[in-house]
CSV table of C-alpha atoms and ligand atoms in Angstrom, one decimal:
chain,number,residue,atom,x,y,z
P,1461,MET,CA,0.0,0.0,0.0
P,1462,ASP,CA,2.7,2.5,0.9
P,1463,ALA,CA,4.6,1.5,-2.3
P,1464,ASP,CA,1.4,2.2,-4.1
P,1465,LEU,CA,1.1,5.7,-2.6
P,1466,GLU,CA,4.7,6.6,-3.3
P,1467,ARG,CA,4.2,5.6,-7.0
P,1468,LEU,CA,1.1,7.7,-7.1
P,1469,LYS,CA,2.8,10.8,-5.7
P,1470,GLN,CA,5.6,10.3,-8.2
P,1471,ARG,CA,3.3,10.1,-11.1
P,1472,ILE,CA,1.5,13.3,-10.1
P,1473,PRO,CA,4.1,15.7,-8.9
P,1474,LEU,CA,2.7,18.2,-6.4
P,1475,LEU,CA,3.9,21.3,-8.3
P,1476,GLN,CA,2.1,19.9,-11.5
P,1477,TYR,CA,-1.0,19.2,-9.5
P,1478,LEU,CA,-1.1,22.7,-8.1
P,1479,GLN,CA,-0.4,24.3,-11.6
P,1480,CYS,CA,-3.2,22.3,-13.0
P,1481,HIS,CA,-5.4,23.9,-10.4
P,1482,ASN,CA,-4.3,27.4,-11.5
P,1483,TRP,CA,-1.7,27.9,-8.8
P,1484,THR,CA,0.8,30.5,-10.1
P,1485,ALA,CA,4.1,30.7,-8.3
P,1486,ARG,CA,7.6,32.1,-8.7
P,1487,ARG,CA,10.9,30.6,-7.9
P,1488,ALA,CA,12.1,31.1,-4.4
P,1489,GLY,CA,15.7,30.7,-3.2
P,1490,ASN,CA,17.0,27.4,-4.5
P,1491,ARG,CA,15.9,25.9,-7.9
P,1492,HIS,CA,13.5,23.3,-6.3
P,1493,GLU,CA,11.6,25.9,-4.3
P,1494,PHE,CA,8.5,27.8,-5.5
P,1495,VAL,CA,6.2,30.3,-3.7
P,1496,GLY,CA,2.8,31.7,-4.4
P,1497,LEU,CA,-0.5,32.6,-2.7
P,1498,CYS,CA,-1.9,29.9,-0.4
P,1499,PRO,CA,-4.8,28.0,-1.9
P,1500,LEU,CA,-5.9,26.9,1.6
P,1501,HIS,CA,-6.4,30.3,3.3
P,1502,ARG,CA,-7.1,33.9,2.3
P,1503,ASP,CA,-3.6,35.0,1.4
P,1504,THR,CA,-2.5,38.4,0.4
P,1505,ARG,CA,1.3,37.9,0.5
P,1506,PRO,CA,2.7,34.8,-1.0
P,1507,SER,CA,3.3,32.4,1.8
P,1508,PHE,CA,2.8,29.0,0.4
P,1509,TYR,CA,6.1,27.2,-0.5
P,1510,VAL,CA,6.5,24.1,-2.5
P,1511,ASN,CA,9.7,22.1,-2.7
P,1512,ALA,CA,9.4,20.3,-6.1
P,1513,HIS,CA,12.3,18.0,-5.2
P,1514,LYS,CA,10.9,16.8,-1.9
P,1515,ASN,CA,7.4,17.0,-3.2
P,1516,LEU,CA,6.2,18.8,-0.1
P,1517,PHE,CA,4.5,22.1,0.7
P,1518,TYR,CA,4.4,24.4,3.6
P,1519,CYS,CA,2.4,27.6,4.3
P,1520,HIS,CA,3.8,30.2,6.7
P,1521,GLY,CA,0.4,31.9,6.9
P,1522,CYS,CA,-1.8,29.0,8.0
P,1523,GLY,CA,1.0,26.8,9.2
P,1524,ARG,CA,-0.2,23.7,7.3
P,1525,GLY,CA,2.0,21.5,5.2
P,1526,GLY,CA,2.6,18.1,3.9
P,1527,ASP,CA,2.6,16.0,0.8
P,1528,LEU,CA,0.2,15.8,-2.2
P,1529,ILE,CA,-2.3,13.6,-0.5
P,1530,ARG,CA,-2.3,16.0,2.5
P,1531,PHE,CA,-2.9,18.9,0.2
P,1532,VAL,CA,-5.8,17.2,-1.5
P,1533,GLN,CA,-7.4,16.5,1.9
P,1534,LEU,CA,-7.2,20.1,3.0
P,1535,PHE,CA,-8.0,21.6,-0.4
P,1536,LEU,CA,-11.0,19.4,-1.3
P,1537,SER,CA,-12.0,18.6,2.5
P,1538,LEU,CA,-11.7,15.0,1.8
P,1539,PRO,CA,-10.9,12.1,4.0
P,1540,PHE,CA,-7.6,10.3,3.3
P,1541,HIS,CA,-9.0,7.4,1.2
P,1542,GLN,CA,-11.2,9.7,-0.9
P,1543,SER,CA,-8.2,11.9,-1.5
P,1544,VAL,CA,-6.3,9.0,-2.9
P,1545,GLU,CA,-9.2,7.9,-5.1
P,1546,HIS,CA,-9.4,11.5,-6.5
P,1547,LEU,CA,-5.7,11.4,-7.4
P,1548,LYS,CA,-6.1,8.0,-9.2
P,1549,GLN,CA,-8.8,9.6,-11.3
P,1550,GLN,CA,-6.4,12.4,-12.2
P,1551,LEU,CA,-4.3,9.8,-13.9
P,1552,ALA,CA,-7.2,8.9,-16.2
P,1553,PRO,CA,-6.4,11.3,-19.0
P,1554,ALA,CA,-2.9,9.8,-19.6
P,1555,ARG,CA,-4.5,6.4,-19.9
P,1556,ALA,CA,-7.2,7.8,-22.3
P,1557,ALA,CA,-4.4,9.4,-24.4
P,1558,ARG,CA,-2.7,6.2,-24.9
P,1559,LEU,CA,-5.9,4.4,-26.1
P,1560,LEU,CA,-6.8,7.2,-28.4
P,1561,GLU,CA,-3.3,7.1,-29.8
P,1562,GLN,CA,-3.5,3.4,-30.5
P,1563,THR,CA,-6.9,4.0,-32.1
P,1564,ALA,CA,-5.7,6.9,-34.3
P,1565,ALA,CA,-2.6,4.8,-35.4
P,1566,PHE,CA,-4.9,1.9,-36.4
P,1567,TYR,CA,-7.1,4.4,-38.5
P,1568,GLN,CA,-4.1,5.9,-40.1
P,1569,MET,CA,-3.1,2.4,-41.2
P,1570,GLN,CA,-6.5,1.9,-42.7
P,1571,LEU,CA,-6.5,5.1,-44.8
P,1572,HIS,CA,-4.2,3.8,-47.5
P,1573,ARG,CA,-6.2,0.4,-47.6
P,1574,HIS,CA,-9.5,2.1,-48.6
P,1575,PRO,CA,-9.4,4.0,-51.8
P,1576,GLU,CA,-12.9,5.7,-51.0
P,1577,ALA,CA,-11.1,7.5,-48.1
P,1578,THR,CA,-8.1,8.8,-50.1
P,1579,GLN,CA,-10.5,9.8,-52.9
P,1580,TYR,CA,-12.6,11.7,-50.5
P,1581,LEU,CA,-9.5,13.6,-49.2
P,1582,GLU,CA,-8.7,14.5,-52.8
P,1583,ARG,CA,-12.2,15.8,-53.4
P,1584,ARG,CA,-11.7,18.0,-50.3
P,1585,GLY,CA,-8.6,19.4,-51.8
P,1586,LEU,CA,-6.1,17.5,-49.7
P,1587,ARG,CA,-3.3,16.2,-51.9
P,1588,ASP,CA,-0.1,16.5,-49.9
P,1589,PRO,CA,0.8,13.1,-48.5
P,1590,ALA,CA,3.3,14.6,-45.9
P,1591,LEU,CA,0.6,16.9,-44.6
P,1592,ILE,CA,-1.9,14.1,-44.4
P,1593,GLU,CA,0.7,12.1,-42.3
P,1594,GLU,CA,1.5,15.2,-40.2
P,1595,LEU,CA,-2.1,15.8,-39.3
P,1596,GLY,CA,-2.4,12.1,-38.4
P,1597,ILE,CA,-5.5,11.7,-40.7
P,1598,GLY,CA,-6.9,8.3,-40.8
P,1599,TYR,CA,-10.0,6.4,-42.0
P,1600,ALA,CA,-12.5,4.4,-39.9
P,1601,PRO,CA,-14.1,1.8,-42.2
P,1602,GLY,CA,-16.1,0.5,-39.4
P,1603,GLY,CA,-16.4,-3.0,-38.0
P,1604,ASN,CA,-12.7,-3.7,-37.3
P,1605,LEU,CA,-11.6,-1.5,-34.4
P,1606,ARG,CA,-13.1,-3.3,-31.7
P,1607,ARG,CA,-11.3,-6.6,-32.5
P,1608,HIS,CA,-7.9,-4.8,-33.1
P,1609,LEU,CA,-8.1,-3.1,-29.7
P,1610,ALA,CA,-9.2,-6.3,-27.9
P,1611,THR,CA,-5.9,-8.0,-29.3
P,1612,GLN,CA,-4.1,-5.1,-27.7
P,1613,GLY,CA,-5.6,-6.0,-24.3
P,1614,TYR,CA,-8.5,-3.5,-24.0
P,1615,SER,CA,-11.7,-4.7,-22.4
P,1616,LEU,CA,-15.1,-4.0,-24.0
P,1617,GLU,CA,-16.1,-1.9,-21.0
P,1618,ARG,CA,-13.0,0.3,-21.5
P,1619,LEU,CA,-14.0,0.9,-25.1
P,1620,LEU,CA,-17.6,1.6,-24.2
P,1621,ASP,CA,-16.4,3.9,-21.6
P,1622,MET,CA,-14.2,6.0,-24.1
P,1623,GLY,CA,-17.2,6.0,-26.7
P,1624,LEU,CA,-15.2,4.1,-29.3
P,1625,ILE,CA,-17.8,1.4,-29.3
P,1626,ASN,CA,-21.5,2.1,-29.1
P,1627,ASN,CA,-24.0,0.4,-26.9
P,1628,GLN,CA,-24.7,-2.3,-29.6
P,1629,GLY,CA,-21.1,-3.2,-29.5
P,1630,ARG,CA,-20.4,-1.7,-32.9
P,1631,ASP,CA,-17.5,0.8,-33.8
P,1632,ALA,CA,-18.8,4.3,-33.1
P,1633,PHE,CA,-17.0,5.6,-36.2
P,1634,CYS,CA,-18.0,4.0,-39.5
P,1635,ARG,CA,-17.1,5.3,-42.9
P,1636,ARG,CA,-15.4,8.4,-41.4
P,1637,VAL,CA,-12.2,10.3,-42.1
P,1638,ILE,CA,-10.6,10.6,-38.8
P,1639,PHE,CA,-8.7,13.7,-37.4
P,1640,PRO,CA,-7.0,13.3,-34.0
P,1641,CYS,CA,-7.5,16.5,-31.9
P,1642,LEU,CA,-4.5,17.4,-29.7
P,1643,GLN,CA,-3.8,19.3,-26.5
P,1644,HIS,CA,-0.5,19.8,-24.9
P,1645,GLY,CA,0.9,17.3,-27.6
P,1646,GLN,CA,-1.6,14.6,-26.5
P,1647,ILE,CA,-4.6,13.2,-28.4
P,1648,VAL,CA,-7.6,14.2,-26.3
P,1649,ASN,CA,-10.3,13.4,-28.8
P,1650,LEU,CA,-11.1,12.2,-32.3
P,1651,TYR,CA,-13.1,13.9,-35.0
P,1652,GLY,CA,-14.7,11.8,-37.6
P,1653,ARG,CA,-16.1,13.3,-40.9
P,1654,SER,CA,-18.5,11.1,-42.6
P,1655,ILE,CA,-17.9,10.3,-46.2
P,1656,GLY,CA,-21.2,8.8,-46.7
P,1657,VAL,CA,-24.9,9.8,-45.8
P,1658,ALA,CA,-24.5,9.7,-42.0
P,1659,TYR,CA,-24.4,12.9,-40.0
P,1660,PRO,CA,-21.3,14.7,-41.2
P,1661,HIS,CA,-19.6,15.7,-37.9
P,1662,ARG,CA,-18.8,13.6,-34.9
P,1663,LEU,CA,-16.5,13.8,-31.9
P,1664,LEU,CA,-16.2,11.1,-29.3
P,1665,PRO,CA,-19.0,12.0,-26.8
P,1666,ARG,CA,-17.1,11.1,-23.7
P,1667,SER,CA,-13.8,12.7,-24.4
P,1668,LYS,CA,-12.7,16.3,-24.0
P,1669,GLY,CA,-14.6,19.0,-26.0
P,1670,GLY,CA,-14.1,22.8,-26.2
P,1671,LEU,CA,-10.6,22.5,-27.5
P,1672,PHE,CA,-8.6,23.6,-30.5
P,1673,ALA,CA,-8.1,20.7,-32.8
P,1674,TRP,CA,-4.6,22.2,-33.5
P,1675,GLU,CA,-3.4,24.4,-30.8
P,1676,SER,CA,0.2,25.1,-31.7
P,1677,ILE,CA,-0.6,28.7,-32.1
P,1678,SER,CA,1.2,30.2,-29.1
P,1679,SER,CA,4.2,31.4,-31.1
P,1680,PHE,CA,2.1,33.2,-33.7
P,1681,SER,CA,1.4,36.9,-33.5
P,1682,THR,CA,-1.3,36.5,-36.2
P,1683,VAL,CA,-3.6,33.7,-36.0
P,1684,ILE,CA,-6.3,32.5,-38.6
P,1685,LEU,CA,-9.3,30.8,-36.9
P,1686,VAL,CA,-11.5,28.6,-39.0
P,1687,GLU,CA,-14.6,26.4,-38.3
P,1688,GLY,CA,-13.7,23.0,-39.7
P,1689,LEU,CA,-10.6,20.7,-39.9
P,1690,PHE,CA,-10.8,20.6,-43.8
P,1691,ASP,CA,-10.4,24.4,-43.7
P,1692,LEU,CA,-7.4,24.1,-41.5
P,1693,ALA,CA,-5.9,21.4,-43.7
P,1694,VAL,CA,-6.2,23.3,-46.9
P,1695,LEU,CA,-4.8,26.5,-45.3
P,1696,TRP,CA,-1.8,24.5,-43.9
P,1697,GLN,CA,-1.3,23.1,-47.3
P,1698,ALA,CA,-1.2,26.6,-48.8
P,1699,GLY,CA,1.4,27.7,-46.2
P,1700,PHE,CA,-0.8,29.3,-43.5
P,1701,ARG,CA,0.6,27.3,-40.7
P,1702,ASN,CA,-0.7,30.0,-38.3
P,1703,THR,CA,-4.3,28.5,-38.7
P,1704,THR,CA,-6.2,27.0,-35.9
P,1705,CYS,CA,-9.6,25.3,-35.7
P,1706,ALA,CA,-12.2,25.3,-32.8
P,1707,ILE,CA,-14.5,22.7,-34.5
P,1708,GLY,CA,-17.4,25.0,-34.7
P,1709,THR,CA,-18.1,28.6,-34.1
P,1710,GLN,CA,-18.8,28.8,-30.4
P,1711,LEU,CA,-15.8,29.3,-28.5
P,1712,THR,CA,-15.5,28.3,-24.7
P,1713,SER,CA,-14.1,30.7,-22.3
P,1714,ALA,CA,-10.8,28.6,-22.2
P,1715,GLN,CA,-10.5,28.8,-25.9
P,1716,LEU,CA,-11.0,32.5,-25.9
P,1717,ALA,CA,-8.3,32.7,-23.0
P,1718,GLN,CA,-5.8,30.7,-25.2
P,1719,LEU,CA,-6.5,33.1,-28.2
P,1720,SER,CA,-5.8,36.1,-26.0
P,1721,ASP,CA,-2.6,34.8,-24.4
P,1722,GLN,CA,-0.5,37.2,-26.4
P,1723,PRO,CA,-1.6,40.8,-26.0
P,1724,ASP,CA,-0.5,42.0,-29.4
P,1725,ARG,CA,-2.0,39.3,-31.3
P,1726,SER,CA,-4.4,39.6,-34.3
P,1727,VAL,CA,-7.0,37.1,-34.9
P,1728,TYR,CA,-8.5,36.7,-38.5
P,1729,ILE,CA,-11.9,35.0,-38.3
P,1730,ALA,CA,-12.6,33.0,-41.5
P,1731,PHE,CA,-15.8,31.2,-40.8
P,1732,ASP,CA,-18.3,29.9,-43.6
P,1733,GLN,CA,-20.3,32.4,-45.4
P,1734,ASP,CA,-23.7,30.9,-45.0
P,1735,ASP,CA,-26.9,31.8,-46.8
P,1736,ASN,CA,-28.6,32.0,-43.5
P,1737,GLN,CA,-25.9,34.4,-42.1
P,1738,ALA,CA,-25.2,32.0,-39.2
P,1739,GLY,CA,-21.4,32.2,-39.9
P,1740,GLN,CA,-21.3,35.9,-40.4
P,1741,LYS,CA,-23.3,36.4,-37.1
P,1742,ALA,CA,-21.0,34.0,-35.3
P,1743,SER,CA,-17.9,35.9,-36.6
P,1744,GLY,CA,-19.3,39.3,-35.4
P,1745,GLN,CA,-20.1,38.0,-32.0
P,1746,LEU,CA,-16.6,36.4,-31.6
P,1747,ALA,CA,-14.9,39.5,-32.8
P,1748,LEU,CA,-16.6,41.6,-30.1
P,1749,ARG,CA,-15.6,38.9,-27.4
P,1750,LEU,CA,-12.0,39.0,-28.6
P,1751,LYS,CA,-12.1,42.9,-28.8
P,1752,GLY,CA,-13.4,42.9,-25.2
P,1753,ALA,CA,-10.3,40.7,-24.2
P,1754,GLY,CA,-8.0,43.3,-25.8
P,1755,ILE,CA,-7.2,41.4,-29.0
P,1756,ARG,CA,-7.4,42.8,-32.5
P,1757,ALA,CA,-10.0,40.9,-34.4
P,1758,CYS,CA,-10.6,40.9,-38.1
P,1759,ILE,CA,-13.4,39.3,-40.2
P,1760,VAL,CA,-12.3,37.7,-43.4
P,1761,GLN,CA,-14.8,37.9,-46.2
P,1762,LEU,CA,-14.5,35.1,-48.6
P,1763,PRO,CA,-16.6,35.1,-51.9
P,1764,HIS,CA,-20.3,34.4,-51.3
P,1765,GLY,CA,-21.2,30.8,-50.1
P,1766,HIS,CA,-17.5,29.8,-49.6
P,1767,ASP,CA,-15.6,28.5,-46.6
P,1768,PRO,CA,-11.8,28.3,-46.8
P,1769,ASN,CA,-12.0,24.7,-47.9
P,1770,SER,CA,-14.5,25.2,-50.7
P,1771,TYR,CA,-12.6,28.4,-51.8
P,1772,PHE,CA,-9.5,26.4,-52.3
P,1773,ILE,CA,-11.2,23.5,-54.1
P,1774,ALA,CA,-12.7,26.1,-56.5
P,1775,GLY,CA,-9.1,27.0,-57.4
P,1776,ALA,CA,-8.2,29.9,-55.1
P,1777,THR,CA,-4.4,30.2,-54.6
P,1778,ALA,CA,-2.5,31.3,-51.5
P,1779,ALA,CA,-2.2,34.9,-53.1
P,1780,ASP,CA,-6.1,35.0,-53.4
P,1781,PHE,CA,-6.4,34.0,-49.8
P,1782,THR,CA,-3.8,36.6,-48.8
P,1783,ASP,CA,-5.9,39.3,-50.6
P,1784,CYS,CA,-8.9,38.2,-48.5
P,1785,LEU,CA,-6.8,38.7,-45.4
P,1786,GLU,CA,-5.6,42.0,-46.4
P,1787,ARG,CA,-9.1,43.2,-47.1
P,1788,ALA,CA,-10.5,41.8,-43.8
P,1789,GLN,CA,-12.6,44.2,-41.7
P,1790,GLN,CA,-11.1,45.0,-38.4
P,1791,LEU,CA,-13.7,45.5,-35.7
U,2289,ZN,ZN1,-2.0,29.0,4.0
């Protein structure tokens, strides 16, 4: 039991746990020591110290200290055993990421075995094999994932839990092109675009939502925000690597915060130009929210009825899209 607890504490370093719960700190004294406001009492002057090497904390304000489990007990007012259970659950995302990685790798292998999938990608304007590989795009023909993952040792309950298998025991994704969605370099969900008659868009229901499908935008001072993954793919293919995709037009506050993490950033919103004005309305609302967060927001006008994907399929070049960016209206 003691060895189990030691392993648990090693796998979730105290500092990492605190940072995941929005604790901000600065280095204090030696390189292992950090100090910040105490999460356990009303603190006005930073008095909460963490030694990352020893994996211990101590607060000079309220006089409390101890290890990760002690912190969880105090922070969440839980008894010892429940605190341990809570911490074990914190490990679940890493396990989920591994399962999703294996699933995505399997779907990637299927892509080249199914001409209907590669033909679909071509129709959507995706021709660059290196980019298809880089985005990790795969294909779910349906009917073979469950068997494959069973041979990898995954139980049916686990697959049901993850939403990869539906309640009838069939693969959740069938005849869909699959895009892995990443966060902090880990796969946190899969997006499946139907190539047949089924409902076009699907994410795994029990995985993480409200994310950027590609979030490696932090280094860019100018970001292009699009609705769909095919918009992102054709823009990357055309050289606009500063494109990110929120899978839809409604951004969560966490996504908004991520877009606003550089104060001098400009965001170009390139949503669909719908007949019912839904895309235009969403663009306007989002631009106002960004402006409220101090970010320069511009709305990109594409030719009527187009989204970035259809615009490039219709023959637009990188120069055409650059023109659209230059003509974008700043709010
Ligand atoms: Zn304290």
